[in-house]
Amino acid sequence: MSTLALDNRIMEYAVYGGAVLGGGGGGWIERGLEIGRLALEIGEPRLLTIDEMNDEDLLVTVALVGAPGAKDKFLKPVHYIRALEMLRQRIQKPIQGIITNENGAETTVNGWFQSAMTGIPVIDNPCNGRAHPTGLMGAMNISELSDYVSHQGAVGGKGSRYLEIAVSGNLERSASMIRNASIEAGGMVAVARNPVTVRYAKQHGAPGAIKQAIELGEALLTHKGEAAIDAVVNKLDGRVEVVGTVTDFRMETKNGFDVGIVTIDGSFEMTFWNEYMTLEKEGERLATFPDLIMTLDTETAKPVVSAAIEKGQRLTVISAPKEKLILSTTMSNINLLKPIEIAVEKPIVAALDTKL
């Protein structure tokens, strides 16, 4: 795929396919469509492949950080641009491309508005081809580089909660400060962060993952109901795990994340930490992050994020093995996966080891 002409049809495919790859996180469909339409109305965002770039070109990541279920979150498109401006001022270097931190309903089109406003192209090399909870998981393993200095700009909130923050320093501490900023801003901030070269991003990111989202969205939106779900499952070489009713749902927003449990028909249980982390049937593990676990409305096939689950909903739960996704090297970094176990109180690393 060379440069792809972006229009409303492609944008809708990207949002809906991104919602599937969000695995329960990655933002809201309605918000993704809103920002995507706005980008196409005000300019001409460009999506390039990584192979169209020079190895030493500088890329920066744009992201949304926070809890999608937070009641007081407030983001406007101007916040996206301000975060990018703050980062550019901080690094004092030209930026040749923008990459998103992950796939998701909102996050797949991360950068489109910034591209439309600035002319900087979006590069089809997300930091990860599926959504993930922590900033470190979307940092392409620069956490392993002892001399890397993380530069980040974040903006969000309104009124007394409006907040701008620029940080430079150790990646983990910088990411923690941005997460705390999202809490202070009401639950969510727009972020620009972590400049890397094209060469590095190609090795550690997820080249082609936006194309995968677009293809998934096309499969979903060109079919209806059960046929749409089947088309998505076939595209992912995945499977339908259960079609049933939500019998229990518990969620709390804790430390800037949505954390909870979904029960289907009393016997299927999913834990989530923004994204779905585990799927079990009566205690038997069926799928474990970074495997994809996703919920779709059984009648309409519309993807349903974890924060939108309600008791009584009829949902279809699908899964796809991690091997069928386009993933970052972070998704095999045990140090980055271990915190999931604390968040959802389930074994993660041991379950993955048994599958390798």
Coordinates of C-alpha atoms in Angstrom, one line a residue:
M1 CA 0.0 0.0 0.0
S2 CA 1.4 3.4 -1.0
T3 CA -0.1 6.7 0.0
L4 CA -3.8 6.2 0.7
A5 CA -6.3 8.8 -0.2
L6 CA -8.3 9.4 3.0
D7 CA -12.0 10.0 2.7
N8 CA -15.1 9.5 4.8
R9 CA -15.5 5.9 3.8
I10 CA -11.9 5.0 4.6
M11 CA -12.2 6.9 7.8
E12 CA -15.3 5.0 8.9
Y13 CA -13.6 1.7 8.1
A14 CA -10.6 2.8 10.2
V15 CA -12.7 3.8 13.2
Y16 CA -14.9 0.7 13.2
G17 CA -12.0 -1.7 12.5
G18 CA -9.9 0.2 15.1
A19 CA -12.8 -0.3 17.6
V20 CA -12.5 -4.1 17.1
L21 CA -8.7 -4.0 17.5
G22 CA -9.3 -1.8 20.6
G23 CA -10.1 -5.0 22.5
G24 CA -12.5 -3.1 24.8
G25 CA -10.4 0.1 24.9
G26 CA -9.0 2.6 22.4
G27 CA -11.8 5.2 22.9
W28 CA -15.3 5.7 21.6
I29 CA -16.6 5.1 18.1
E30 CA -18.7 8.3 18.1
R31 CA -15.7 10.4 19.1
G32 CA -13.4 8.7 16.5
L33 CA -16.0 9.5 13.8
E34 CA -16.2 13.1 15.0
I35 CA -12.5 13.8 15.0
G36 CA -12.1 11.9 11.7
R37 CA -14.8 13.9 10.0
L38 CA -13.3 17.2 11.3
A39 CA -9.9 16.3 10.0
L40 CA -11.3 15.7 6.5
E41 CA -13.4 18.9 6.6
I42 CA -10.5 21.2 7.6
G43 CA -7.7 19.8 5.5
E44 CA -6.2 16.8 3.7
P45 CA -4.6 14.4 6.2
R46 CA -2.1 12.1 4.6
L47 CA -1.4 8.5 5.5
L48 CA 1.9 7.1 4.3
T49 CA 3.6 3.7 4.7
I50 CA 6.7 3.5 6.7
D51 CA 8.6 2.5 3.6
E52 CA 8.0 5.9 2.1
M53 CA 10.1 7.5 4.8
N54 CA 13.8 7.9 5.3
D55 CA 15.4 5.8 8.1
E56 CA 16.6 8.9 10.0
D57 CA 13.3 10.8 9.7
L58 CA 11.9 11.8 13.1
L59 CA 8.5 10.4 14.2
V60 CA 6.5 11.4 17.2
T61 CA 3.6 9.5 18.9
V62 CA 0.2 11.1 19.5
A63 CA -2.1 9.4 22.0
L64 CA -5.0 9.7 24.4
V65 CA -4.2 8.9 28.0
G66 CA -6.8 8.3 30.7
A67 CA -9.9 6.4 31.5
P68 CA -12.6 6.3 28.8
G69 CA -15.3 5.9 31.4
A70 CA -14.3 9.0 33.4
K71 CA -17.3 11.3 33.8
D72 CA -15.5 14.6 33.8
K73 CA -13.1 14.0 30.9
F74 CA -13.0 16.9 28.3
L75 CA -11.0 17.0 25.1
K76 CA -11.2 19.3 22.1
P77 CA -9.3 19.1 18.8
V78 CA -7.3 22.2 19.8
H79 CA -5.9 20.2 22.7
Y80 CA -4.4 17.7 20.2
I81 CA -2.6 20.5 18.3
R82 CA -1.4 22.3 21.5
A83 CA 0.1 19.0 22.8
L84 CA 2.0 18.6 19.5
E85 CA 3.2 22.2 19.6
M86 CA 4.4 21.8 23.1
L87 CA 6.5 18.7 22.2
R88 CA 7.9 20.4 19.1
Q89 CA 9.0 23.4 21.1
R90 CA 10.6 21.1 23.7
I91 CA 12.7 19.0 21.2
Q92 CA 13.6 21.9 18.9
K93 CA 13.8 19.5 15.9
P94 CA 11.7 19.1 12.8
I95 CA 9.1 16.3 12.9
Q96 CA 8.7 14.4 9.6
G97 CA 5.8 12.1 10.7
I98 CA 3.1 11.3 13.2
I99 CA 2.3 7.9 14.5
T100 CA -0.5 6.8 16.8
N101 CA 0.1 4.9 20.0
E102 CA -2.3 2.1 19.1
N103 CA -5.4 0.9 17.2
G104 CA -8.8 1.8 18.7
A105 CA -12.0 3.6 17.7
E106 CA -10.5 7.0 18.5
T107 CA -6.8 6.1 18.5
T108 CA -6.6 4.6 14.9
V109 CA -7.4 8.2 13.7
N110 CA -5.0 9.8 16.2
G111 CA -3.0 12.2 14.2
W112 CA -5.4 12.8 11.3
F113 CA -6.5 16.2 12.7
Q114 CA -2.9 17.1 13.5
S115 CA -1.9 16.1 9.9
A116 CA -4.7 18.2 8.4
M117 CA -3.7 21.2 10.4
T118 CA 0.1 21.0 10.0
G119 CA 0.7 19.1 6.8
I120 CA 2.9 16.5 8.7
P121 CA 1.9 13.0 7.4
V122 CA 0.5 10.2 9.5
I123 CA 2.6 7.1 9.1
D124 CA 1.1 3.6 9.1
N125 CA 3.3 2.4 11.9
P126 CA 1.4 2.5 15.2
C127 CA 3.3 1.9 18.3
N128 CA 1.1 -1.1 18.7
G129 CA -1.5 -2.8 16.4
R130 CA -4.0 -3.3 19.2
A131 CA -5.0 -1.1 22.2
H132 CA -3.2 -1.6 25.5
P133 CA -3.6 0.1 29.0
T134 CA -0.2 1.6 29.9
G135 CA 1.9 4.2 28.2
L136 CA 5.0 2.0 28.4
M137 CA 3.2 -0.6 26.3
G138 CA 2.9 2.1 23.6
A139 CA 6.5 3.2 23.8
M140 CA 8.0 0.6 21.4
N141 CA 10.4 -0.7 24.1
I142 CA 12.3 2.5 24.5
S143 CA 11.9 1.7 28.2
E144 CA 14.8 -0.7 27.6
L145 CA 17.1 2.1 26.4
S146 CA 18.9 3.4 29.5
D147 CA 20.0 6.7 27.9
Y148 CA 16.7 7.6 26.2
V149 CA 15.1 10.9 27.4
S150 CA 11.3 10.9 27.1
H151 CA 9.8 14.3 26.0
Q152 CA 6.0 14.6 26.4
G153 CA 3.3 17.3 26.1
A154 CA -0.2 16.8 27.4
V155 CA -3.3 18.9 27.3
G156 CA -6.9 18.4 28.5
G157 CA -9.8 19.4 30.7
K158 CA -11.8 22.6 31.0
G159 CA -12.4 25.4 33.4
S160 CA -10.5 24.9 36.6
R161 CA -9.5 21.4 35.4
Y162 CA -7.8 22.7 32.2
L163 CA -4.2 21.5 32.3
E164 CA -1.1 21.8 30.1
I165 CA 2.0 19.9 31.1
A166 CA 5.4 19.3 29.4
V167 CA 7.8 16.8 30.9
S168 CA 11.3 15.4 30.0
G169 CA 13.1 12.6 31.7
N170 CA 13.0 8.9 32.5
L171 CA 10.2 7.2 30.4
E172 CA 8.5 5.5 33.2
R173 CA 8.4 8.5 35.5
S174 CA 7.3 10.8 32.6
A175 CA 4.5 8.4 31.7
S176 CA 3.4 8.3 35.3
M177 CA 3.3 12.1 35.4
I178 CA 1.1 12.2 32.3
R179 CA -1.2 9.5 33.7
N180 CA -1.6 11.7 36.9
A181 CA -2.2 14.7 34.7
S182 CA -5.1 12.9 33.0
I183 CA -6.7 12.4 36.4
E184 CA -6.3 16.1 37.4
A185 CA -7.7 17.1 34.0
G186 CA -10.9 15.1 34.6
G187 CA -9.9 11.8 33.2
M188 CA -8.3 12.2 29.8
V189 CA -5.5 14.2 28.1
A190 CA -4.3 14.5 24.5
V191 CA -0.6 13.7 24.4
A192 CA 2.4 14.0 22.0
R193 CA 5.5 12.2 23.0
N194 CA 8.6 10.1 22.5
P195 CA 10.4 11.1 19.3
V196 CA 12.1 8.2 17.5
T197 CA 13.6 7.6 14.1
V198 CA 11.8 5.7 11.4
R199 CA 14.4 3.0 11.6
Y200 CA 13.6 2.4 15.3
A201 CA 9.8 2.6 14.8
K202 CA 10.0 0.1 11.9
Q203 CA 11.8 -2.5 14.1
H204 CA 9.7 -2.1 17.3
G205 CA 6.3 -0.8 16.2
A206 CA 3.5 -2.2 14.2
P207 CA 4.0 -1.3 10.5
G208 CA 0.8 -1.9 8.5
A209 CA -1.6 -2.0 11.5
I210 CA -3.7 0.9 10.3
K211 CA -4.2 -0.9 7.0
Q212 CA -5.3 -4.0 9.1
A213 CA -7.9 -1.8 10.9
I214 CA -9.2 -0.4 7.7
E215 CA -9.6 -3.9 6.2
L216 CA -11.4 -5.1 9.4
G217 CA -13.7 -2.1 9.3
E218 CA -14.6 -2.8 5.7
A219 CA -15.4 -6.4 6.5
L220 CA -17.6 -5.2 9.4
L221 CA -19.4 -2.4 7.6
T222 CA -20.1 -4.2 4.3
H223 CA -22.1 -6.9 6.1
K224 CA -24.9 -6.9 8.7
G225 CA -25.6 -8.6 12.0
E226 CA -24.2 -12.1 12.4
A227 CA -22.7 -12.0 8.9
A228 CA -20.7 -8.9 9.9
I229 CA -19.3 -10.6 13.0
D230 CA -18.4 -13.7 11.0
A231 CA -16.6 -11.5 8.5
V232 CA -14.5 -9.9 11.2
V233 CA -13.7 -13.2 12.9
N234 CA -12.7 -14.8 9.5
K235 CA -10.5 -11.8 8.8
L236 CA -8.7 -12.3 12.1
D237 CA -8.6 -16.1 12.0
G238 CA -10.4 -15.8 15.3
R239 CA -13.5 -17.4 16.7
V240 CA -16.8 -16.6 18.4
E241 CA -16.5 -17.5 22.1
V242 CA -20.0 -16.9 23.3
V243 CA -23.3 -15.3 22.3
G244 CA -25.1 -14.4 25.5
T245 CA -26.5 -11.9 28.0
V246 CA -24.5 -9.7 30.4
T247 CA -25.5 -11.1 33.8
D248 CA -23.0 -9.0 35.9
F249 CA -20.9 -5.9 35.3
R250 CA -18.6 -4.2 37.7
M251 CA -16.4 -1.2 36.9
E252 CA -14.5 1.4 38.8
T253 CA -12.1 4.1 37.7
K254 CA -8.9 3.6 39.6
N255 CA -5.5 5.4 39.1
G256 CA -6.7 6.7 35.7
F257 CA -7.9 3.3 34.4
D258 CA -11.3 1.7 34.0
V259 CA -11.0 -1.7 35.9
G260 CA -13.7 -4.3 36.2
I261 CA -15.3 -7.6 35.4
V262 CA -18.0 -8.6 32.8
T263 CA -20.0 -11.9 33.2
I264 CA -21.9 -13.4 30.3
D265 CA -24.6 -16.0 31.0
G266 CA -23.2 -16.5 34.5
S267 CA -20.3 -18.7 33.3
F268 CA -18.1 -16.6 31.0
E269 CA -16.0 -14.0 32.8
M270 CA -13.9 -11.2 31.3
T271 CA -11.6 -8.9 33.3
F272 CA -10.6 -5.6 31.9
W273 CA -8.0 -2.9 32.6
N274 CA -9.4 -0.4 30.0
E275 CA -8.9 -3.3 27.5
Y276 CA -10.0 -6.9 28.1
M277 CA -7.2 -8.8 29.8
T278 CA -8.7 -12.3 30.3
L279 CA -11.5 -14.5 29.1
E280 CA -12.5 -17.6 31.1
K281 CA -15.3 -20.1 31.1
E282 CA -15.9 -21.5 34.6
G283 CA -12.3 -20.9 35.5
E284 CA -10.8 -22.2 32.2
R285 CA -8.7 -19.6 30.4
L286 CA -9.8 -19.1 26.8
A287 CA -7.8 -16.0 25.9
T288 CA -5.1 -13.8 27.6
F289 CA -3.9 -10.3 26.6
P290 CA -2.3 -9.6 24.2
D291 CA -4.7 -12.0 22.5
L292 CA -7.6 -9.9 21.2
I293 CA -10.9 -10.2 23.2
M294 CA -13.7 -8.0 22.0
T295 CA -17.5 -7.6 22.6
L296 CA -19.9 -6.7 19.8
D297 CA -23.7 -6.1 20.0
T298 CA -25.2 -9.3 18.8
E299 CA -28.0 -7.7 16.8
T300 CA -26.2 -4.8 15.1
A301 CA -22.5 -6.1 15.3
K302 CA -21.4 -2.7 16.6
P303 CA -18.3 -3.0 18.7
V304 CA -19.0 -2.3 22.4
V305 CA -16.1 -1.0 24.6
S306 CA -15.7 -2.2 28.1
A307 CA -16.8 1.1 29.7
A308 CA -20.1 0.9 27.8
I309 CA -21.2 -2.5 29.0
E310 CA -24.5 -2.8 30.8
K311 CA -26.4 -5.6 32.5
G312 CA -28.9 -7.2 30.2
Q313 CA -27.1 -6.5 26.9
R314 CA -26.9 -9.2 24.3
L315 CA -23.3 -9.5 23.3
T316 CA -21.1 -11.6 21.1
V317 CA -17.6 -12.2 22.5
I318 CA -14.9 -12.9 19.9
S319 CA -11.3 -13.6 20.3
A320 CA -8.2 -13.7 18.0
P321 CA -4.8 -15.1 18.9
K322 CA -2.0 -12.6 19.3
E323 CA -0.2 -14.2 16.4
K324 CA -2.8 -12.9 14.0
L325 CA -2.4 -9.3 15.1
I326 CA 0.3 -6.8 14.1
L327 CA 2.0 -6.2 17.5
S328 CA 4.8 -4.1 18.9
T329 CA 7.8 -5.7 20.6
T330 CA 6.3 -4.5 23.9
M331 CA 3.7 -7.2 23.7
S332 CA 6.4 -9.8 24.4
N333 CA 8.1 -7.8 27.1
I334 CA 7.3 -9.6 30.4
N335 CA 8.2 -6.6 32.5
L336 CA 5.5 -4.6 30.8
L337 CA 2.9 -7.4 31.1
K338 CA 3.4 -8.2 34.8
P339 CA 1.5 -5.1 36.1
I340 CA -1.7 -6.5 34.5
E341 CA -1.6 -9.2 37.1
I342 CA -1.9 -6.7 39.9
A343 CA -4.6 -4.7 38.2
V344 CA -7.0 -7.6 37.4
E345 CA -5.8 -10.1 40.0
K346 CA -5.3 -12.8 37.5
P347 CA -2.2 -14.7 36.2
I348 CA -1.1 -13.3 32.8
V349 CA 2.6 -14.2 32.2
A350 CA 2.2 -17.9 33.2
A351 CA -0.9 -18.2 30.9
L352 CA 1.2 -16.8 28.0
D353 CA 4.1 -19.1 28.8
T354 CA 1.9 -22.1 28.5
K355 CA 0.9 -21.0 25.0
L356 CA 4.4 -20.5 23.7

